[in-house]
XYZ file of C-alpha atoms in Angstrom:
706
model
C 204.319 184.898 104.519
C 205.262 181.279 105.170
C 204.843 179.659 108.581
C 208.011 177.619 107.980
C 210.408 178.913 110.600
C 211.949 177.452 113.724
C 211.255 178.803 117.194
C 213.273 177.929 120.289
C 210.909 176.866 123.057
C 213.138 177.122 126.076
C 212.823 177.008 129.844
C 214.624 179.702 131.807
C 218.296 179.016 132.480
C 218.675 175.423 131.249
C 220.661 176.040 128.014
C 218.149 173.773 126.333
C 215.419 174.124 123.732
C 212.641 172.232 122.023
C 212.806 173.684 118.523
C 210.332 173.145 115.719
C 208.653 174.848 112.820
C 211.025 174.694 109.840
C 209.500 172.551 107.097
C 211.297 169.355 106.058
C 213.985 169.856 108.698
C 214.816 168.119 111.948
C 214.365 169.741 115.325
C 213.107 168.786 118.768
C 215.136 168.581 121.952
C 218.677 169.935 122.181
C 220.633 170.419 125.384
C 224.001 172.130 125.951
C 224.489 172.944 122.252
C 223.973 176.056 120.151
C 221.854 174.516 117.410
C 218.439 172.912 116.855
C 217.813 169.318 117.825
C 218.376 166.460 115.407
C 215.125 164.525 115.654
C 212.412 163.992 113.103
C 209.141 165.112 114.699
C 205.931 163.246 113.903
C 202.919 165.247 115.021
C 199.581 164.520 113.425
C 196.660 162.110 113.268
C 194.962 159.313 111.383
C 191.228 159.173 110.702
C 189.951 155.593 110.898
C 192.140 153.401 108.672
C 193.150 156.324 106.459
C 196.483 157.994 105.912
C 198.647 159.506 108.653
C 198.380 163.268 108.155
C 201.219 165.143 109.868
C 203.009 168.454 110.245
C 206.095 168.817 107.996
C 208.707 168.834 110.753
C 210.883 165.956 109.578
C 213.285 165.061 106.797
C 212.408 162.358 104.304
C 213.797 158.972 105.265
C 215.223 156.216 103.123
C 214.075 153.601 105.594
C 213.945 152.753 109.295
C 217.138 152.264 111.294
C 216.997 148.525 112.077
C 219.789 146.567 113.826
C 221.412 143.271 112.812
C 221.407 144.166 109.129
C 217.701 143.448 108.841
C 215.903 145.163 105.965
C 212.479 146.452 106.881
C 210.231 148.313 104.528
C 209.205 151.772 105.603
C 205.744 152.178 104.180
C 205.523 155.955 104.085
C 202.852 155.726 101.413
C 200.317 156.162 104.204
C 202.027 159.391 105.348
C 200.674 162.675 104.021
C 202.022 166.064 105.036
C 200.237 169.349 105.620
C 201.276 172.052 103.181
C 202.061 175.634 104.015
C 198.586 176.645 102.868
C 197.053 174.281 105.466
C 198.962 175.621 108.478
C 198.013 178.649 110.561
C 200.575 179.822 113.091
C 200.569 182.479 115.797
C 203.748 183.308 117.699
C 203.218 184.942 121.083
C 205.731 186.354 123.521
C 205.597 183.116 125.526
C 203.683 180.750 123.266
C 203.552 179.265 119.795
C 200.262 177.961 118.394
C 200.058 175.849 115.230
C 196.759 174.779 113.666
C 196.293 172.373 110.777
C 193.274 170.297 109.896
C 191.834 168.745 113.059
C 194.985 169.473 115.072
C 196.008 172.362 117.316
C 199.428 172.349 118.981
C 200.243 175.096 121.488
C 203.633 175.224 123.215
C 203.989 177.515 126.234
C 207.353 178.984 127.309
C 206.401 181.057 130.355
C 208.778 183.631 131.785
C 208.628 186.434 134.306
C 210.683 187.987 137.115
C 213.546 185.631 137.991
C 214.132 185.594 141.763
C 217.547 186.147 143.305
C 218.421 182.691 144.728
C 220.297 184.272 147.635
C 217.221 185.994 149.042
C 214.081 184.440 147.519
C 212.149 181.571 149.169
C 213.418 178.176 147.917
C 209.936 177.245 146.666
C 209.898 180.300 144.397
C 213.373 179.523 143.053
C 212.373 175.909 142.444
C 209.290 176.898 140.467
C 211.094 179.458 138.328
C 214.128 177.279 137.632
C 212.202 174.105 136.714
C 213.598 173.194 133.256
C 210.315 172.333 131.546
C 207.729 173.594 129.077
C 204.092 172.664 128.735
C 202.289 171.840 125.492
C 198.625 171.339 124.630
C 197.687 169.020 121.797
C 194.037 169.270 120.768
C 192.413 166.843 118.339
C 188.963 167.781 117.070
C 187.021 164.762 115.854
C 183.579 166.351 116.067
C 181.490 165.891 112.970
C 183.176 162.584 112.117
C 181.764 159.062 112.383
C 185.238 157.497 112.483
C 187.688 157.272 115.402
C 190.783 159.431 115.194
C 194.262 158.476 116.416
C 196.678 161.272 117.230
C 200.456 161.036 117.405
C 203.131 163.117 119.124
C 206.455 161.402 118.500
C 210.073 161.762 117.443
C 213.108 159.679 116.625
C 216.264 159.652 118.729
C 218.793 157.170 120.053
C 218.663 155.744 123.584
C 214.917 156.120 124.059
C 213.216 154.676 127.122
C 209.693 154.693 128.447
C 208.866 156.819 131.478
C 205.995 154.781 132.862
C 208.264 152.164 134.406
C 210.535 154.615 136.211
C 207.659 156.768 137.480
C 205.541 153.947 138.949
C 202.900 154.619 136.340
C 202.565 158.360 137.111
C 203.929 159.415 133.712
C 203.193 158.235 130.186
C 205.863 159.181 127.678
C 209.413 158.621 126.489
C 212.837 160.026 127.319
C 216.324 160.177 125.869
C 218.358 158.625 128.640
C 218.232 160.868 131.697
C 218.619 164.183 129.831
C 215.279 165.030 128.207
C 211.850 163.672 127.553
C 208.115 164.353 127.333
C 205.164 162.890 129.179
C 201.493 163.163 130.153
C 199.588 161.972 133.158
C 197.955 158.571 132.504
C 194.404 158.616 131.229
C 192.194 156.267 129.166
C 192.969 156.149 125.474
C 196.501 157.501 125.924
C 199.601 155.318 125.659
C 203.306 155.513 124.928
C 204.867 153.589 122.075
C 208.320 152.774 120.786
C 208.937 151.302 117.328
C 211.052 151.510 114.197
C 208.817 154.039 112.432
C 205.862 156.268 113.334
C 203.642 154.160 111.050
C 204.144 151.240 113.405
C 202.176 153.137 116.043
C 199.094 152.306 113.985
C 199.856 148.724 112.950
C 197.939 146.949 115.692
C 201.030 145.417 117.298
C 200.375 144.130 120.787
C 203.782 145.269 122.059
C 203.670 149.055 122.015
C 207.136 149.466 123.582
C 209.611 147.784 121.290
C 212.715 149.094 123.019
C 215.046 148.616 120.068
C 212.996 151.110 118.101
C 214.319 154.652 117.738
C 210.935 156.261 117.237
C 208.853 156.900 120.332
C 206.059 159.043 121.621
C 202.407 159.268 122.515
C 199.341 157.759 120.860
C 195.995 159.454 121.608
C 192.664 157.832 120.790
C 189.714 160.144 120.067
C 186.273 158.544 119.588
C 184.011 159.604 116.735
C 182.194 162.869 117.353
C 184.447 163.999 120.216
C 187.185 166.543 120.866
C 190.150 165.779 123.091
C 193.113 167.662 124.490
C 196.176 166.280 126.196
C 198.754 168.208 128.176
C 202.363 167.280 127.566
C 205.341 168.307 129.699
C 208.635 168.683 127.832
C 211.575 168.647 130.207
C 215.335 168.557 130.549
C 217.739 167.449 133.251
C 221.531 167.625 133.436
C 222.824 166.472 136.813
C 226.113 167.246 138.528
C 228.761 169.791 137.569
C 228.301 170.884 133.955
C 231.137 173.416 133.687
C 234.916 173.355 134.047
C 237.308 176.144 134.968
C 234.663 177.321 137.416
C 232.691 174.280 138.535
C 228.964 174.806 138.653
C 225.765 172.816 138.384
C 222.341 173.903 137.243
C 220.390 175.710 139.934
C 217.395 173.432 139.397
C 219.325 170.318 140.484
C 219.024 171.542 144.081
C 215.261 170.977 143.808
C 214.796 168.310 141.099
C 216.795 165.076 141.329
C 215.615 163.426 138.133
C 213.973 164.142 134.818
C 210.841 162.473 136.144
C 210.656 165.075 138.930
C 210.896 167.889 136.387
C 208.113 166.490 134.213
C 205.855 165.812 137.197
C 206.333 169.343 138.527
C 205.442 170.893 135.167
C 202.291 168.804 134.856
C 201.262 169.633 138.425
C 201.780 173.359 137.786
C 200.254 173.339 134.322
C 197.597 175.957 135.023
C 200.076 178.398 136.554
C 202.501 177.961 133.645
C 199.811 178.554 131.029
C 198.461 181.510 132.994
C 201.864 183.204 133.111
C 202.481 182.572 129.409
C 199.072 184.080 128.649
C 199.958 187.126 130.758
C 203.156 187.714 128.767
C 201.299 187.192 125.496
C 198.653 189.714 126.529
C 201.261 192.307 127.530
C 202.868 192.160 124.125
C 199.555 191.986 122.259
C 198.225 195.062 124.095
C 201.364 197.125 123.501
C 201.468 199.801 120.832
C 204.085 197.936 118.805
C 203.327 197.064 115.203
C 202.593 193.409 114.314
C 206.095 193.083 112.843
C 207.709 194.514 115.977
C 205.688 192.161 118.186
C 206.794 189.185 116.154
C 210.462 190.240 116.238
C 210.464 190.740 120.013
C 208.694 187.409 120.560
C 211.106 185.477 118.344
C 214.108 187.181 119.947
C 212.882 186.399 123.480
C 212.489 182.712 122.675
C 216.056 182.741 121.366
C 217.429 184.541 124.402
C 216.133 182.019 126.920
C 217.443 179.143 124.817
C 220.994 180.407 125.471
C 220.664 181.041 129.225
C 222.262 179.079 132.054
C 221.159 179.590 135.659
C 223.999 177.937 137.545
C 225.032 177.347 141.158
C 228.681 177.067 142.194
C 227.644 175.482 145.486
C 227.838 171.828 144.497
C 226.209 170.436 147.630
C 222.738 171.133 148.952
C 224.004 171.850 152.471
C 225.673 175.061 151.256
C 223.562 178.141 150.491
C 222.988 178.921 146.795
C 225.891 180.654 145.041
C 224.263 181.818 141.776
C 226.101 182.230 138.502
C 224.255 183.567 135.439
C 225.532 182.788 131.955
C 224.170 183.671 128.532
C 225.788 181.653 125.778
C 226.481 183.265 122.428
C 224.126 181.196 120.321
C 225.842 178.897 117.853
C 229.295 180.023 119.076
C 228.550 179.048 122.704
C 230.894 181.722 124.115
C 229.882 182.567 127.664
C 228.740 186.031 128.814
C 230.301 187.677 125.787
C 230.564 191.245 127.057
C 229.526 192.972 123.864
C 226.328 190.901 124.065
C 225.878 191.417 127.806
C 225.504 195.169 127.302
C 222.734 194.505 124.777
C 220.977 191.991 127.063
C 221.174 194.593 129.833
C 217.716 196.087 129.464
C 215.913 192.752 129.222
C 217.751 191.436 132.274
C 217.147 194.614 134.267
C 213.445 194.085 133.631
C 213.359 190.440 134.715
C 216.586 189.560 136.578
C 218.600 192.570 137.815
C 220.630 190.254 140.049
C 221.941 188.565 136.887
C 223.373 191.899 135.658
C 225.126 192.402 138.995
C 226.345 188.803 138.916
C 227.958 189.207 135.479
C 229.548 192.583 136.309
C 230.998 191.263 139.561
C 232.485 188.211 137.864
C 234.080 190.399 135.217
C 235.764 192.392 137.964
C 236.771 189.421 140.096
C 237.982 187.014 137.392
C 237.886 188.560 133.915
C 239.574 191.936 134.383
C 243.201 192.641 133.566
C 245.763 195.463 133.491
C 247.682 196.237 130.321
C 249.820 198.852 128.618
C 249.098 200.763 125.406
C 251.225 201.117 122.272
C 252.333 204.434 120.863
C 251.822 204.419 117.073
C 254.880 204.096 114.894
C 257.696 201.713 114.220
C 259.117 201.964 117.728
C 255.921 200.754 119.361
C 256.769 202.371 122.721
C 254.705 200.904 125.573
C 252.935 203.393 127.798
C 250.723 203.107 130.887
C 247.372 201.538 130.079
C 244.981 200.455 132.766
C 242.172 198.140 133.699
C 239.843 196.498 131.197
C 237.890 193.292 130.692
C 237.947 190.252 128.468
C 235.674 189.700 125.492
C 234.025 186.662 127.114
C 234.335 184.202 130.021
C 234.897 181.001 128.063
C 233.196 178.693 125.612
C 231.132 175.490 125.568
C 230.709 175.365 129.347
C 234.448 175.756 129.945
C 235.350 178.926 131.852
C 238.602 180.415 130.590
C 241.488 181.036 132.989
C 241.331 184.285 134.934
C 242.032 187.341 132.776
C 241.663 185.463 129.510
C 238.898 184.947 126.961
C 238.224 182.243 124.415
C 238.157 184.716 121.516
C 240.944 187.292 121.748
C 244.406 186.517 120.385
C 247.518 188.666 119.781
C 249.262 189.316 116.474
C 246.160 188.979 114.292
C 246.351 191.076 111.141
C 242.601 190.884 110.594
C 239.443 192.399 111.994
C 238.273 189.238 113.774
C 239.889 187.564 116.801
C 241.902 190.505 118.068
C 241.271 192.287 121.387
C 238.289 194.501 122.193
C 239.970 196.094 125.193
C 238.589 199.619 124.846
C 235.113 198.475 123.885
C 234.827 196.144 126.890
C 236.037 198.952 129.153
C 233.156 201.127 127.946
C 230.753 198.197 128.248
C 231.486 197.631 131.941
C 231.152 201.342 132.718
C 227.860 201.759 130.872
C 226.369 198.533 132.257
C 227.354 199.455 135.805
C 225.971 202.964 135.507
C 222.616 201.846 134.152
C 222.421 199.062 136.747
C 223.008 201.453 139.649
C 220.611 204.059 138.232
C 217.835 201.524 137.714
C 218.211 199.499 140.927
C 219.677 201.952 143.448
C 222.052 199.194 144.587
C 224.248 201.127 147.022
C 226.101 197.952 147.990
C 227.325 197.527 144.422
C 228.347 201.187 144.286
C 230.291 200.958 147.524
C 231.954 197.675 146.579
C 233.352 199.102 143.336
C 233.951 202.743 144.258
C 237.725 202.231 144.191
C 237.478 200.802 140.689
C 235.849 203.897 139.179
C 239.039 205.964 139.430
C 240.955 203.173 137.690
C 238.377 203.044 134.930
C 238.693 206.768 134.322
C 242.492 206.567 134.192
C 242.261 203.644 131.779
C 239.999 205.594 129.409
C 242.332 208.593 129.483
C 245.477 206.535 128.893
C 243.941 204.971 125.771
C 243.465 208.449 124.334
C 246.968 209.879 124.806
C 249.618 209.760 127.558
C 249.900 213.565 127.698
C 246.775 215.352 129.013
C 247.239 218.202 126.549
C 247.176 215.804 123.588
C 243.889 214.119 124.488
C 240.888 214.471 122.199
C 238.389 212.306 124.093
C 238.656 209.503 121.517
C 240.471 206.164 121.753
C 243.738 206.333 119.782
C 246.094 203.754 121.311
C 245.840 199.977 121.028
C 246.290 197.629 123.946
C 249.667 195.946 124.302
C 247.745 192.681 124.362
C 247.226 193.032 120.606
C 250.923 192.475 119.890
C 251.392 193.300 116.225
C 247.629 193.438 115.711
C 245.142 196.212 116.398
C 242.022 196.548 118.520
C 238.606 195.838 117.065
C 234.963 196.393 118.034
C 231.958 194.145 118.457
C 231.306 194.667 114.734
C 234.208 192.305 114.087
C 232.811 190.858 110.854
C 232.374 194.209 109.161
C 234.905 196.264 107.266
C 237.005 198.998 108.871
C 234.047 201.368 108.987
C 232.953 199.606 112.156
C 235.556 196.921 112.798
C 238.601 199.053 113.630
C 238.596 200.569 117.118
C 241.057 203.493 116.813
C 239.302 206.719 115.960
C 236.053 204.881 115.310
C 232.936 207.046 115.403
C 230.823 204.292 116.987
C 233.364 203.733 119.746
C 233.858 207.470 120.191
C 230.158 207.706 121.042
C 230.446 204.958 123.660
C 233.580 206.592 125.046
C 231.692 209.875 125.435
C 228.891 207.972 127.181
C 231.402 206.297 129.497
C 232.803 209.650 130.608
C 229.284 210.955 131.305
C 228.381 207.810 133.256
C 231.666 207.780 135.195
C 231.256 211.428 136.166
C 227.861 210.553 137.655
C 229.192 207.505 139.536
C 232.175 209.432 140.886
C 229.886 212.228 142.054
C 227.726 209.692 143.879
C 230.885 208.374 145.544
C 231.833 211.892 146.672
C 234.900 212.271 144.431
C 234.229 215.720 142.952
C 237.700 216.311 141.404
C 237.661 213.049 139.421
C 234.039 213.632 138.460
C 235.048 217.019 137.041
C 237.904 215.382 135.111
C 235.488 212.830 133.630
C 233.089 215.615 132.623
C 235.892 217.535 130.921
C 236.967 214.419 129.006
C 233.351 213.851 127.952
C 233.160 217.379 126.566
C 236.308 216.714 124.521
C 234.789 213.521 123.135
C 231.594 215.347 122.188
C 233.614 218.081 120.452
C 235.613 215.488 118.518
C 232.410 213.914 117.234
C 230.650 217.179 116.422
C 233.662 218.764 114.746
C 234.050 215.730 112.454
C 230.677 216.417 110.822
C 231.302 216.717 107.083
C 228.991 219.329 105.612
C 229.334 218.304 101.926
C 228.197 214.730 102.655
C 225.879 215.710 105.500
C 227.159 213.130 107.990
C 230.111 212.165 110.187
C 232.587 209.720 108.595
C 232.958 206.293 110.206
C 236.600 206.927 111.114
C 237.207 210.381 112.488
C 240.534 210.677 110.636
C 238.526 210.200 107.397
C 240.505 207.090 106.389
C 237.033 205.598 106.002
C 234.237 207.893 104.902
C 231.527 205.251 105.207
C 228.242 206.236 106.799
C 227.318 204.249 109.924
C 224.108 204.100 111.945
C 225.785 203.023 115.246
C 227.222 206.527 115.578
C 224.119 207.143 117.706
C 224.507 204.111 119.997
C 226.314 205.878 122.850
C 223.370 208.223 123.462
C 221.357 205.405 125.013
C 223.180 204.981 128.330
C 223.172 208.590 129.604
C 219.585 208.866 128.353
C 218.225 205.944 130.370
C 220.114 207.227 133.427
C 218.507 210.665 133.086
C 221.865 212.310 132.341
C 221.297 213.532 128.782
C 221.086 217.197 129.669
C 219.930 219.494 126.856
C 222.122 222.390 127.964
C 225.286 220.286 128.055
C 224.668 217.660 125.384
C 222.157 219.318 123.081
C 224.628 220.075 120.291
C 225.805 216.452 120.151
C 222.212 215.227 119.957
C 221.360 217.700 117.196
C 224.390 216.758 115.098
C 223.703 213.048 115.473
C 220.089 213.661 114.457
C 221.329 215.360 111.268
C 223.740 212.479 110.725
C 220.994 209.853 110.964
C 218.570 211.710 108.715
C 221.281 212.074 106.076
C 222.323 208.414 105.964
C 219.039 206.558 106.456
C 218.285 206.323 102.756
C 218.800 203.834 99.896
C 222.355 203.818 98.618
C 223.725 204.548 102.089
C 222.155 202.845 105.109
C 218.999 201.265 103.744
C 218.839 198.060 101.723
C 216.595 198.206 98.639
C 213.857 196.175 100.365
C 213.844 198.571 103.341
C 216.038 196.807 105.905
C 218.511 198.902 107.861
C 222.144 198.760 106.735
C 224.468 199.544 109.640
C 227.322 200.610 107.375
C 227.069 202.026 103.885
C 230.150 200.049 102.817
C 229.150 196.601 104.119
C 226.233 194.287 103.405
C 226.525 192.792 106.917
C 223.954 194.088 109.368
C 223.178 193.053 112.960
C 219.449 192.679 113.657
C 219.874 193.303 117.391
C 221.801 196.525 116.845
C 219.173 197.709 114.394
C 216.527 197.268 117.113
C 218.653 199.237 119.575
C 219.350 202.069 117.133
C 215.693 202.256 116.131
C 214.819 202.901 119.774
C 217.450 205.634 120.020
C 216.204 207.200 116.796
C 212.625 207.378 118.070
C 213.037 207.936 121.810
C 216.080 210.251 121.870
C 216.588 211.795 118.461
C 212.845 212.055 117.756
C 213.764 211.224 114.189
C 211.177 211.139 111.441
C 211.879 207.622 110.180
C 210.846 206.927 106.584
C 208.282 204.133 106.119
C 208.915 202.304 109.439
C 206.458 199.488 108.705
C 208.342 198.618 105.536
C 211.581 198.483 107.517
C 210.181 196.097 110.115
C 208.520 193.862 107.569
C 211.896 193.519 105.851
C 213.500 192.538 109.155
C 210.797 189.911 109.725
C 211.519 188.467 106.278
C 215.197 188.248 107.225
C 214.278 186.025 110.156
C 211.639 183.883 108.424
C 212.874 183.576 104.860
C 216.576 184.002 105.610
C 216.892 182.309 108.989
C 213.992 179.875 108.997
C 216.043 176.942 110.265
C 218.231 178.871 112.721
C 215.374 180.598 114.593
C 216.533 184.100 115.622
C 219.780 185.091 113.877
C 221.695 188.310 114.324
C 224.365 188.837 111.682
C 222.633 189.187 108.332
C 224.175 189.651 104.922
C 221.464 190.998 102.642
C 218.883 189.253 104.794
C 220.648 185.872 105.015
C 222.369 184.785 108.251
C 226.104 184.352 107.757
C 226.871 183.975 111.453
C 225.529 184.705 114.916
C 222.723 182.180 114.444
C 220.425 180.662 117.081
C 221.258 183.863 118.926
C 220.141 185.620 122.140
C 221.073 189.226 121.347
C 217.826 190.288 119.723
C 216.232 191.087 123.099
C 217.569 194.617 122.654
C 214.088 195.018 121.154
C 212.723 195.116 124.735
C 213.644 198.818 124.580
C 210.738 199.356 122.209
C 208.374 198.807 125.136
C 209.887 201.843 126.888
C 208.728 204.140 124.123
C 205.630 206.264 124.736
C 202.381 204.248 124.776
C 204.233 200.986 124.068
C 205.171 199.872 127.588
C 204.178 196.520 129.043
C 205.166 194.465 132.046
C 207.427 195.380 134.961
C 209.817 198.262 134.523
C 213.546 197.697 134.569
C 214.884 197.139 138.055
C 211.558 196.108 139.536
C 213.032 192.915 140.953
C 216.345 194.202 142.318
């Protein structure tokens, strides 16, 4: 398979990436945007006076960008490009290594447990939050009698050299104050700035022509020698970066300038490479298949590229006030709740405080109380209850309290309406798993009064009269106006998009009742716990009784207005399972029926694409890669399903990401293997669940850093 695919190389919590790998496309540094960078990258070497041989990470140019209307020839005749057959690439969990000819480029994106800024030593927080990566460029000139000149460069506006501002401690270039790359000074290494990369080799005495928009590093390697240089790639955005809720990046408490970031990364090079190697080894030694390892690695790179580790304390005299945000890839929506529940297991493994932080902010700022609508022309409004918004804002602007950037009333379409019931189940399930995994009694005590409200809200969205309740959501929020509620599968057809009577949402509603019963019991409220258990039994009966024997599965809408087959019917099983609440005596029938359901639909013509990829709905060609990963875990770990040809499935999903989404790195929403949305996306880290399967585990268990 081709090695032409982008990877986001991203520090933790900086909403920034250095992206490269897609042939004949731009990439490089991008900060505060949900897309790859827009620089041509020139990485390669020249042997003696020969041609410049480089990696194919740039677009062809008509000519150099020269001011004053001057025409300057761009002699690219000396530029030759490595072909796909020349490039060998290995993607690790925290690294990306590219080899071609005499060149090896390794980029390290280390990650590990993220300390809680409120309790961890400042030195630990500073190290973990430093917004930088480290790269190793090796040039092997052994066996040659000619000198070799290596190049690591890009084009961008507003370039400057770093040597001047660092008193000679750094050699490199930067884009203003926001990003740059540098080495420590050493013989045979210099920075240059010019109109074109070819001018780095033209013998000009002035290597820093500051009008030039191409800049980088030139590395001299004598004949018969091998040389490696270590390059720090860093970012820096100072001051408040958000509105609505003002916050700055946590790292600005410890690093005043870009130069400080780059210096810190170079000083800590060995520790950064060591941690990246540890992550790589954990994934390599797991029992996952090669395709699964690649998918988890690519997804993890994408996740960190969307993260923001913020601090609402804008002055250093105040103690840290952390705020964790995960942006929704290309859409840049903030802490989208139907993504947060899928990031849950990755964050519980590495940053449990971030889960608590998001849940608390949803309660404090992004909860609301509504009414529900009785079906029919009259549209009578009835008591509703508490729920939560779809997201917290977009593009670093926090929405007003109780509002999202996405949801709008009166929409007669699947997209852009309210996800009130789904977000209610998301908060419950996230909170239950968080408490079970961390034992955070403070969180439990702080929200114990909310649990009764959550139960009432679930019940009211079923039916106002207790005797009429089935355990399944049937009433839309009044916030929808003339529209209707939807689910996270908002770009699908009604088999998964419509909320009322939806099998997928019925499963999460059942899970929410099971989780709430447990939380209420822990809070000592036995009567409400019993009511939640009874409602959960009704939900389970509604699902089981809808099984359609002739087709062998449960229809997507329980009223049979859509008889599509859907894989996410099984999704709700996950949350009680990981909390240890999936009791065989009480829930065994539901598990058995859902196992039959999955076995019946996981076949070509229903929920498998011809090439083997999973198809979440039999009536739609849209499929979410992250949700496939989650459902695969449920199928193996809970349902003990005998999955047909699993390697073929995973290889198809890898092709989706490489051949379909080569430019956009990890993408989530795929239409027949081509991304139609949800690109440059963080959600794929649901695949971390694969490591919890027997013999596959690696790294710290969820909740280890609470």
